[in-house]
Amino acid sequence: MNIQHSNRDGITVIAPAGRIDTTTSGALEDAVRQAVDKGARDLVVDFAGVDYISSAGLRVFLVLAKRMRDLQGRLVLCGMPEPVRQVFRLAGFMPLFRVEPSREAAMARIVTPS
Amino acid sequence: MSTLRITIEPPAGPPADRDCSGGTLTFGRGTDSDVVVADHSMSRHHARIEAEADGWIIEDLGARNGTFINGVRIQGRHPLAPGDVIKMGATLVRVTEPGMERPGALGVGDLGSSIFRRVEDIAGDLDESGAAPTRVAARLKALNDFHRAMAEPISLDALLELLLERLFAALHPEEGVILLRQPDGTLATAASRRLPGATGDLLVSRRLISEVVDKGTAALVTDLALDERFAGSDSIIGSGIRSILAAPISDTAGTVGMVAIYSRAHVRRFGEEDMELLVSLASAAALRIRNVALADEAAARRVQDRELALAHEIQMAMLPRHLADRPEIDMGAALIPARAVGGDLYDYLLIGDTLWFIVADAAGKGVSAALFMAVTRTLFRAVAQSAPSVSAVVTRMNAELARDNERQFFVTALVGCLELRSGELTYAAAGHPHPLRASGGHPPESTDAVEGGIALGVIEDAVYAEARLTLSDGDVLLLFTDGVTEAINASGELFSDARLLRSFAASAARPAREIVSSLVNDVTFFASGQPQEDDITVLALRYRLV
């Protein structure tokens, strides 16, 4: 798995690519934790490059969402391919996240929250 | 800017010189000072000498016992000139210029006080050593003893102890330390020994490590106070140590560590012959250290494997040994963990004419998942005994699991309750796939008429809706975890819901046990050659109207 970071207009975008499973979720968890530790409060996670996410991968986003709620930050997920969306949906996690189809829509959602 | 010569005279031990031609020089007890002095009346960060455009100044860094110049306590910054005597704690610092005569002081640098030699050269010299025959005999004996002892099976700790013991017997140091490279590449003290009465921290100079370990040279320092190499940031001035002997522990594959012994001036100074013996012992030890370290690692792994095998047994024992024995039901189940222990679970409880069952999948793999699985099973058993409905069971299990769940572990579960007299089935899905049902010779279908709730452990006050249906005589329910549908073959395809339905359709008429085994075979065959990514659990249940 490879994790891209970028920052635009104060919004941190994290774009993991590849499989998010038991083996790789630790690295992703560290990456998002570090971003938040460094002060990121407006966060977009772009799943466009993610092939697969396991339950261990889901846990990373539960922890992140909880932390962002505690910090009163904003988190938007986007670009979910259908198999990834399926895994979130099956676990019943969709209502816990703000999800947008594209990165642009996710950034716009942060700029003007609905 | 003139160069200053700073002579440090600690309360114990010999004086040492430093030349300053610019920049700053910090003094203190703390090891991050430029000049570290073992003087307990000094502060950790005591004072600083600094070059300014028009001369030198000294600044007290808020030292508890103050900084005095020529007997007068200074506040903050104060000009400094050759001839000044600074007092920090019990330590005197004399300021002169190079070339100025310092009465009673030793000359510096002209004694060639330290020797660094390539290990190979020393090994070659051993035979021609001009030492007295009796000493050579004693040393050969030390070497022989060591070699003989190492021929026996020995643990790493015992080997290091033996090395230190032989060194103390042959070379009579006051302190000795062995550093070994750790798996993360850093060096750490693996063994140390000191004569009774030696005090203070055992100091290993970073400079010494760099000379010995990084360059692979043996080091003989006969007078530390005079050695400029060790007058750097990690100087050990004032520790009283006067002589150091150190050798790398190296084999053909590289340096695995170093061994160093120390002596104080009044006890003994080491010589070149001592260096030769140390190098010989260190290289004899090197080969065994690497082998023993590998053997220790293998032994630790065996212990861990045994623990995991035991954990596997314990976990398997949590699964029901016998499936429900009632004329109304025919059950079959299988659980194949991806690792020694896993997060999947199936269980059932027969209470009167009611059959409660659960199939669950704790997030992740390995020990953390297994522990969460065990908690889930216990909760299921406790709650199902008394709760009025499936919805109530799942809601209560969730509330328990979600409480104080900072790390957001979660478990997906399907909990069902079958009235054996009537065939009425109630179930609730918490982030888990709905069961499949095969009925009346028709192709099996998913029973996902009611939307499932969120996985257990995430939202403390989540509520779970229940689905109801009535099983007819001969209907088969198939419960599974996503390890089935997400099994991957060599071309990266998932086993998928479609293959699951096909497999079930082909075996639905057979006994429950065979439905399970044929599905497990299909998944295993599909994923053959690929590592199993997730635990696989299947439970089949056929209902018969009696």
XYZ file of C-alpha atoms in Angstrom:
660
model
C 0.000 0.000 0.000
C 1.156 3.506 -0.762
C -0.201 6.609 0.964
C -0.245 10.050 -0.688
C -0.625 13.214 1.344
C -1.480 16.649 0.058
C -2.682 19.887 1.460
C -4.840 22.435 -0.329
C -6.547 25.477 1.188
C -5.881 24.094 4.667
C -7.552 20.770 3.853
C -5.423 17.657 4.277
C -6.070 14.960 1.705
C -4.914 11.422 2.384
C -5.097 9.020 -0.531
C -4.144 5.423 0.257
C -3.713 3.077 -2.668
C -3.774 -0.712 -2.865
C -5.113 -3.097 -0.231
C -6.004 -1.935 3.272
C -5.869 -5.133 5.298
C -4.364 -6.493 8.516
C -0.869 -6.182 7.069
C -1.129 -2.605 5.814
C -3.675 -1.006 8.146
C -1.009 -0.276 10.797
C 0.924 1.991 8.415
C -2.280 3.763 7.388
C -3.347 4.201 11.014
C 0.056 5.784 11.780
C -0.211 8.077 8.759
C -3.654 9.431 9.671
C -2.738 9.716 13.338
C 0.337 11.749 12.454
C -1.672 14.023 10.172
C -4.127 14.752 13.002
C -1.286 15.108 15.539
C 0.233 17.759 13.271
C -2.983 19.716 13.494
C -5.078 18.561 10.524
C -8.714 19.295 11.422
C -10.183 19.295 7.925
C -9.474 15.904 6.461
C -10.450 14.206 3.234
C -9.679 10.539 2.635
C -9.749 9.624 -1.041
C -10.337 5.908 -1.667
C -10.065 6.086 -5.464
C -6.899 3.975 -5.450
C -8.061 1.402 -2.900
C -8.700 -2.117 -4.247
C -9.811 -3.770 -1.045
C -10.498 -2.943 2.562
C -10.758 -5.520 5.348
C -12.347 -5.206 8.768
C -8.947 -4.215 10.203
C -8.910 -1.397 7.637
C -12.399 -0.269 8.618
C -11.249 0.052 12.210
C -8.688 2.690 11.173
C -11.532 4.919 9.939
C -13.708 4.299 12.989
C -10.827 5.442 15.203
C -10.197 8.434 12.946
C -13.872 9.465 12.879
C -14.090 9.213 16.669
C -10.963 11.332 17.077
C -12.175 13.964 14.605
C -15.506 14.161 16.449
C -13.668 14.664 19.757
C -11.514 17.391 18.193
C -14.498 18.946 16.416
C -12.708 18.479 13.129
C -14.253 17.547 9.820
C -13.751 14.279 7.981
C -15.106 13.460 4.537
C -14.507 10.192 2.665
C -14.619 10.130 -1.117
C -13.868 8.239 -4.311
C -15.000 4.884 -2.918
C -14.968 2.121 -5.524
C -18.047 -0.124 -5.299
C -16.311 -3.055 -3.478
C -15.003 -0.663 -0.803
C -18.412 1.011 -0.434
C -19.927 -2.489 -0.079
C -17.658 -3.307 2.870
C -18.542 -0.031 4.632
C -22.228 -0.599 3.912
C -22.292 -4.240 5.052
C -20.644 -3.349 8.373
C -23.307 -0.676 8.774
C -20.722 2.121 8.861
C -22.035 4.398 6.099
C -24.131 6.532 8.493
C -21.001 7.249 10.571
C -19.236 9.044 7.732
C -19.799 11.898 5.381
C -19.199 10.375 1.969
C -18.896 12.180 -1.358
C -18.337 10.747 -4.826
C -15.278 12.816 -5.772
C -12.397 14.624 -4.136
C -13.707 17.961 -5.437
C -17.120 17.318 -3.903
C -15.465 16.292 -0.623
C -13.377 19.484 -0.488
C -16.453 21.561 -1.303
C -18.366 19.802 1.503
C -15.667 20.881 3.950
C -15.628 24.472 2.700
C -19.436 24.788 2.879
C -20.739 22.090 5.198
C -24.375 21.246 4.552
C 39.842 36.291 18.383
C 42.476 34.681 20.510
C 42.392 30.998 21.289
C 41.640 30.096 24.893
C 42.992 27.092 26.665
C 40.550 25.802 29.223
C 41.918 23.493 31.890
C 39.244 21.586 33.760
C 40.175 20.349 37.223
C 37.407 18.129 38.562
C 37.231 17.288 42.300
C 38.350 13.723 41.592
C 40.495 12.538 38.757
C 43.087 14.214 36.609
C 42.741 17.634 34.935
C 41.953 17.958 31.246
C 42.541 20.650 28.650
C 40.317 22.035 25.936
C 41.308 24.636 23.359
C 38.593 27.068 22.219
C 39.035 29.206 19.153
C 35.423 30.328 18.696
C 31.812 29.297 19.152
C 30.479 28.121 22.489
C 31.441 25.536 25.053
C 28.941 24.360 27.649
C 29.799 22.867 31.017
C 27.674 20.664 33.222
C 26.874 17.364 34.784
C 24.347 16.561 32.025
C 25.653 14.317 29.293
C 24.478 16.768 26.631
C 27.011 19.364 27.773
C 30.140 19.888 25.672
C 32.257 19.293 28.736
C 30.679 16.721 31.011
C 32.107 16.771 34.506
C 31.336 14.122 37.109
C 30.854 16.663 39.890
C 27.636 16.387 41.865
C 27.804 19.969 43.084
C 27.598 21.150 39.485
C 24.263 21.691 37.786
C 23.247 19.641 34.818
C 23.675 22.737 32.630
C 26.006 24.919 34.634
C 27.707 27.556 32.512
C 28.672 28.485 28.983
C 31.741 30.110 27.469
C 31.053 31.973 24.277
C 33.085 33.915 21.701
C 31.798 37.437 21.056
C 33.039 39.960 18.523
C 35.219 41.767 21.074
C 36.287 38.914 23.348
C 35.203 35.961 25.402
C 32.344 35.899 27.875
C 31.065 33.410 30.383
C 27.408 32.999 31.239
C 25.982 31.303 34.303
C 23.057 29.119 33.159
C 21.175 29.484 36.435
C 23.372 26.953 38.248
C 22.179 26.168 41.752
C 25.615 26.570 43.326
C 26.568 29.496 41.143
C 29.555 30.321 38.979
C 32.498 32.274 40.442
C 35.249 34.165 38.638
C 38.366 34.786 40.684
C 36.273 34.204 43.809
C 33.371 36.521 42.886
C 29.966 35.074 42.052
C 28.729 36.279 38.666
C 25.180 36.966 37.587
C 24.347 36.203 33.949
C 27.083 37.129 31.460
C 30.560 38.249 32.399
C 33.720 38.978 30.346
C 36.438 36.332 30.473
C 40.177 36.777 30.012
C 43.286 34.575 30.154
C 44.406 34.202 33.737
C 40.864 33.944 35.117
C 39.991 31.042 37.382
C 36.361 29.902 37.206
C 34.759 27.820 39.923
C 31.719 25.693 39.112
C 30.631 23.553 42.041
C 33.767 21.792 43.242
C 35.414 22.040 39.839
C 38.025 24.643 38.928
C 38.354 25.836 35.356
C 41.544 27.754 34.561
C 41.587 30.045 31.551
C 44.925 30.525 29.817
C 46.253 30.957 26.320
C 48.018 28.110 24.562
C 51.703 28.419 25.252
C 51.179 30.103 28.629
C 52.968 28.191 31.330
C 50.697 26.470 33.773
C 52.639 25.538 36.877
C 52.419 21.874 37.743
C 50.450 20.948 34.656
C 51.207 18.007 32.460
C 52.210 18.420 28.858
C 49.513 17.625 26.408
C 49.460 15.395 23.392
C 53.130 14.596 23.236
C 52.880 11.221 24.900
C 50.952 9.475 22.152
C 48.551 8.360 24.807
C 46.253 6.251 22.739
C 46.681 3.553 20.167
C 44.179 2.518 17.589
C 44.995 -0.569 15.631
C 43.368 -2.606 12.976
C 42.256 -5.911 14.434
C 43.814 -7.950 11.609
C 47.251 -6.501 12.367
C 46.984 -7.476 15.989
C 45.890 -11.006 15.196
C 48.976 -11.348 12.962
C 51.252 -10.017 15.704
C 50.156 -12.449 18.348
C 52.765 -15.105 17.648
C 55.629 -12.658 17.570
C 54.607 -10.953 20.773
C 57.702 -10.210 22.752
C 56.017 -10.707 26.101
C 57.592 -12.717 28.866
C 56.986 -16.466 28.416
C 55.037 -16.920 31.665
C 52.600 -14.153 30.769
C 52.141 -15.596 27.323
C 51.360 -18.946 28.938
C 48.796 -17.373 31.261
C 47.109 -15.661 28.351
C 47.110 -18.732 26.177
C 45.478 -20.532 29.062
C 42.772 -17.855 29.255
C 42.161 -18.228 25.536
C 42.120 -22.025 25.760
C 39.727 -22.028 28.684
C 37.440 -19.729 26.803
C 37.512 -21.810 23.629
C 36.860 -24.981 25.598
C 33.930 -23.472 27.470
C 32.450 -22.267 24.232
C 32.526 -25.750 22.745
C 29.682 -26.641 25.127
C 26.098 -25.541 24.537
C 25.763 -22.110 26.125
C 23.163 -19.347 26.259
C 23.990 -15.847 25.067
C 23.919 -14.417 28.592
C 26.204 -17.153 29.894
C 28.594 -16.630 27.003
C 28.871 -12.898 27.685
C 29.333 -13.509 31.408
C 32.084 -15.981 30.630
C 33.833 -13.487 28.368
C 33.781 -10.835 31.100
C 34.906 -13.323 33.710
C 37.929 -14.412 31.630
C 38.812 -10.771 30.965
C 38.640 -9.876 34.637
C 40.768 -12.883 35.544
C 43.440 -12.143 32.950
C 43.505 -8.337 32.734
C 42.208 -7.164 36.142
C 40.104 -4.206 35.005
C 37.705 -2.482 37.374
C 34.809 -2.322 34.981
C 33.847 -4.143 31.841
C 30.952 -3.803 29.430
C 29.753 -5.646 26.343
C 27.549 -3.840 23.847
C 25.664 -5.799 21.195
C 23.836 -4.614 18.135
C 20.072 -4.978 18.550
C 17.631 -6.029 15.836
C 16.836 -2.318 15.267
C 20.505 -1.547 14.601
C 21.239 0.321 17.826
C 23.832 -0.817 20.331
C 22.744 -1.757 23.811
C 24.536 -3.004 26.902
C 24.204 -6.782 26.889
C 26.397 -7.510 29.904
C 28.530 -5.592 32.357
C 30.599 -6.297 35.375
C 32.491 -4.154 37.889
C 34.625 -4.705 40.904
C 32.913 -4.125 44.238
C 33.383 -0.529 45.333
C 33.363 0.980 41.848
C 30.841 3.821 41.859
C 29.091 6.104 39.440
C 27.506 5.312 36.110
C 29.314 3.041 33.763
C 30.220 5.350 30.941
C 30.605 4.272 27.368
C 31.878 7.086 25.264
C 30.125 7.598 21.941
C 33.504 8.478 20.563
C 34.874 5.125 21.646
C 31.955 3.320 20.029
C 32.546 5.119 16.792
C 36.260 4.248 16.792
C 35.719 0.615 17.701
C 32.413 -0.469 16.217
C 32.144 1.731 13.158
C 35.769 1.537 12.128
C 36.393 -1.988 13.420
C 39.565 -0.959 15.262
C 40.714 -1.986 18.680
C 41.420 0.943 21.006
C 43.948 1.255 23.774
C 43.734 4.478 25.731
C 46.464 4.634 28.306
C 45.744 8.055 29.680
C 42.280 9.344 29.125
C 42.985 12.756 30.596
C 45.583 13.385 27.950
C 43.681 12.019 25.030
C 42.155 14.675 22.843
C 39.990 12.167 21.050
C 37.904 11.757 24.165
C 37.787 15.422 25.124
C 34.706 15.910 22.923
C 31.060 16.285 23.813
C 30.867 12.998 25.651
C 34.079 13.332 27.529
C 34.233 11.431 30.752
C 36.455 13.829 32.568
C 36.293 13.420 36.297
C 34.971 9.865 36.223
C 38.399 8.804 37.425
C 38.823 6.372 34.553
C 42.305 6.593 33.235
C 42.761 3.667 30.908
C 40.402 1.997 28.453
C 40.811 -1.070 26.316
C 38.187 -1.891 23.722
C 37.789 -4.307 20.851
C 35.118 -4.886 18.233
C 33.202 -8.144 18.323
C 33.351 -9.001 14.644
C 33.092 -12.013 12.429
C 33.214 -12.300 8.650
C 29.649 -10.997 8.415
C 30.451 -7.762 10.239
C 30.625 -6.163 13.642
C 28.008 -7.346 16.118
C 29.170 -5.283 19.065
C 32.100 -4.315 21.224
C 33.699 -5.177 24.497
C 35.430 -2.536 26.624
C 37.245 -2.693 29.929
C 38.187 0.243 32.133
C 40.778 0.924 34.733
C 41.436 3.839 37.071
C 44.851 5.393 37.090
C 45.984 4.215 40.463
C 45.047 0.626 39.798
C 46.466 -0.300 36.464
C 47.076 0.904 32.962
C 46.476 -1.433 30.080
C 49.222 -2.257 27.627
C 49.526 -3.540 24.106
C 49.683 -7.152 25.171
C 46.393 -6.710 26.974
C 44.954 -5.364 23.772
C 46.052 -8.468 21.908
C 44.399 -10.763 24.411
C 41.168 -8.751 24.346
C 41.072 -8.858 20.563
C 41.612 -12.629 20.571
C 38.879 -13.273 23.103
C 36.496 -10.913 21.348
C 36.946 -12.573 17.983
C 36.633 -16.036 19.524
C 33.374 -14.911 21.095
C 32.082 -13.240 17.946
C 31.271 -16.380 15.998
C 29.498 -17.975 18.914
C 27.577 -14.792 19.734
C 25.993 -14.696 16.306
C 25.145 -18.415 16.411
C 23.857 -18.283 19.951
C 21.788 -15.177 19.180
C 20.191 -17.042 16.276
C 19.574 -20.076 18.482
C 18.060 -17.893 21.232
C 15.802 -16.277 18.671
C 14.724 -19.689 17.407
C 14.076 -20.810 20.993
C 11.981 -17.687 21.662
C 10.040 -18.395 18.488
C 9.441 -21.988 19.605
C 8.072 -20.747 22.930
C 5.801 -18.341 21.074
C 4.682 -21.078 18.681
C 3.838 -23.321 21.618
C 1.850 -20.506 23.235
C -0.050 -19.933 20.012
C -0.726 -23.645 19.583
C -2.124 -23.666 23.103
C -4.193 -20.559 22.383
C -5.482 -22.285 19.256
C -6.599 -25.282 21.336
C -8.288 -23.040 23.887
C -10.077 -21.135 21.185
C -11.223 -24.265 19.383
C -12.529 -25.561 22.704
C -14.793 -22.496 22.877
C -16.659 -23.795 19.854
C -19.428 -26.278 20.597
C -18.046 -29.819 20.679
C -21.348 -31.364 19.662
C -24.009 -29.709 17.617
C -27.579 -29.568 18.851
C -29.119 -33.006 19.076
C -32.822 -32.550 18.428
C -34.991 -34.304 15.865
C -36.065 -30.905 14.464
C -32.571 -29.846 13.443
C -29.578 -31.098 11.520
C -26.543 -28.856 12.010
C -23.075 -28.725 10.536
C -20.322 -26.151 11.122
C -16.676 -25.432 10.340
C -14.238 -22.715 11.367
C -10.846 -22.414 9.704
C -8.684 -19.644 11.210
C -6.232 -17.882 8.897
C -3.647 -17.866 11.685
C -3.196 -19.961 14.823
C -5.957 -17.971 16.461
C -8.631 -15.859 14.842
C -11.638 -13.645 15.348
C -14.418 -15.848 13.951
C -16.982 -17.551 16.147
C -20.025 -19.786 15.952
C -22.025 -20.992 18.904
C -25.513 -22.101 19.868
C -27.634 -22.496 22.985
C -30.605 -24.795 23.327
C -33.055 -23.374 25.871
C -36.200 -25.470 26.104
C -37.650 -25.587 22.596
C -35.702 -22.553 21.458
C -32.429 -22.736 19.568
C -30.252 -19.602 19.824
C -27.306 -19.344 17.453
C -24.607 -16.885 16.477
C -21.985 -16.512 13.769
C -19.589 -13.612 14.342
C -16.396 -12.105 12.982
C -14.195 -9.849 15.155
C -12.233 -7.224 13.198
C -8.639 -8.018 12.390
C -6.746 -11.252 12.889
C -4.593 -12.939 15.464
C -4.546 -12.474 19.218
C -6.484 -9.190 19.505
C -9.290 -10.565 17.363
C -9.276 -13.839 19.331
C -9.679 -12.041 22.647
C -12.552 -9.986 21.279
C -14.109 -13.167 19.933
C -13.913 -14.784 23.378
C -15.619 -11.786 24.987
C -18.349 -11.858 22.331
C -19.044 -15.555 22.949
C -19.292 -15.051 26.713
C -21.672 -12.124 26.223
C -23.838 -14.077 23.813
C -24.151 -16.947 26.278
C -24.911 -14.650 29.212
C -27.386 -12.392 27.448
C -29.288 -15.026 25.428
C -30.212 -16.839 28.676
C -32.454 -14.024 29.822
C -33.236 -11.538 27.082
C -36.792 -11.393 25.753
C -35.961 -11.089 22.036
C -33.213 -11.291 19.424
C -33.312 -7.535 19.126
C -32.791 -7.215 22.895
C -29.886 -9.727 22.865
C -28.023 -7.928 20.101
C -28.736 -4.474 21.519
C -27.386 -5.505 24.924
C -24.325 -7.258 23.509
C -23.551 -4.113 21.550
C -23.929 -1.805 24.538
C -21.491 -3.973 26.525
C -18.928 -4.165 23.729
C -19.126 -0.452 22.907
C -18.508 0.733 26.427
C -15.036 2.317 26.771
C -14.030 0.912 23.395
C -11.387 3.567 22.654
C -9.581 1.441 20.091
C -12.815 0.825 18.229
C -12.561 -2.944 18.054
C -15.749 -4.256 16.571
C -17.384 -7.549 15.725
C -19.935 -8.295 13.056
C -22.546 -10.822 14.103
C -25.625 -12.638 13.033
C -27.754 -13.749 15.951
C -30.786 -15.956 15.410
C -33.466 -17.670 17.420
C -35.447 -20.605 16.060
C -38.625 -21.918 17.703
C -38.247 -25.630 17.102
C -41.963 -26.419 17.448
C -43.147 -23.901 14.865
C -40.147 -23.159 12.650
C -40.465 -19.449 13.448
C -37.110 -17.788 12.956
C -36.118 -14.358 14.241
C -32.686 -12.942 13.533
C -30.720 -9.712 13.547
C -27.637 -8.822 11.533
C -25.049 -6.449 12.997
C -22.743 -5.495 10.133
C -22.855 -9.128 9.081
C -24.009 -10.892 5.894
C -27.573 -12.162 6.102
C -28.098 -15.935 6.031
C -28.896 -17.773 2.815
C -31.977 -19.968 2.705
C -32.673 -22.960 0.486
C -36.331 -23.899 0.417
C -38.495 -26.409 -1.463
C -35.894 -27.361 -4.074
C -35.619 -23.720 -5.275
C -32.244 -22.062 -5.721
C -31.005 -20.611 -2.437
C -31.551 -16.903 -1.768
C -30.350 -14.299 0.634
C -32.799 -13.432 3.391
C -31.907 -9.745 3.409
C -35.447 -8.382 3.523
C -34.665 -6.286 6.604
C -31.711 -3.944 6.597
C -29.007 -4.945 9.085
C -27.617 -2.701 11.820
C -24.109 -1.490 12.519
C -21.381 -3.893 13.661
C -21.233 -4.454 17.438
C -18.972 -2.303 19.601
C -19.074 0.991 17.696
C -22.167 2.974 18.741
C -23.138 2.431 22.374
C -26.843 3.186 21.961
C -27.383 1.454 18.599
C -30.669 -0.451 18.297
C -31.075 -3.537 16.150
C -34.174 -4.430 14.178
C -35.092 -8.089 13.850
C -36.220 -9.967 10.787
C -38.792 -12.779 10.983
C -39.556 -15.677 8.757
C -40.994 -19.152 9.161
C -38.958 -22.134 8.062
C -40.764 -24.951 6.277
C -39.966 -28.602 6.647
C -36.586 -29.328 4.989
C -35.480 -25.667 4.661
C -31.755 -25.082 5.069
C -30.179 -21.899 6.459
C -26.558 -21.169 5.666
C -24.618 -18.693 7.839
C -21.097 -17.615 6.994
C -18.423 -14.969 7.558
C -16.865 -12.797 4.862
C -13.786 -15.046 4.819
C -15.904 -17.197 2.481
C -17.016 -14.559 -0.022
C -13.742 -12.617 0.120
C -11.427 -15.593 -0.410
C -9.127 -14.638 -3.294
C -7.826 -16.837 -6.100
C -4.523 -16.570 -7.948
C -5.933 -14.034 -10.432
C -7.161 -11.776 -7.641
C -10.868 -12.623 -8.030
C -13.137 -12.911 -4.995
C -15.065 -16.107 -4.273
C -18.111 -13.775 -4.202
C -21.769 -14.180 -3.329
C -22.431 -15.741 -6.739
C -20.036 -18.665 -6.206
C -21.346 -19.091 -2.672
C -24.929 -19.396 -3.967
C -23.812 -21.877 -6.650
C -21.944 -24.024 -4.173
C -24.882 -24.029 -1.766
C -27.345 -24.830 -4.566
C -25.285 -27.880 -5.539
C -25.241 -29.327 -2.003
C -28.485 -28.059 -0.442
C -30.194 -31.444 -0.525
C -27.409 -33.180 1.384
C -26.940 -33.465 5.162
C -25.884 -30.207 6.856
C -22.409 -31.498 7.613
C -21.821 -32.205 3.908
C -23.180 -28.821 2.832
C -20.521 -27.276 5.053
C -17.688 -29.523 3.943
C -18.429 -29.140 0.247
C -18.542 -25.335 0.581
C -15.245 -25.340 2.484
C -13.756 -27.559 -0.231
C -14.993 -25.229 -2.967
C -13.468 -22.177 -1.239
C -10.189 -23.958 -0.530
C -9.956 -25.203 -4.122
C -10.833 -21.754 -5.503
C -8.113 -20.076 -3.408
C -5.550 -22.860 -3.754
C -1.991 -21.626 -3.647
C -3.029 -18.267 -2.164
C -2.421 -17.510 1.508
C -5.690 -17.549 3.468
C -6.390 -13.893 4.247
C -9.245 -14.241 6.699
C -10.899 -16.745 8.997
C -13.547 -18.848 7.274
C -16.683 -19.902 9.127
C -19.729 -21.762 7.816
C -22.763 -22.993 9.706
C -25.610 -24.936 8.034
C -28.905 -25.665 9.749
C -31.710 -27.806 8.326
C -35.153 -27.570 9.926
C -37.533 -30.501 10.077
C -41.122 -30.180 11.159
C -41.657 -32.958 13.661
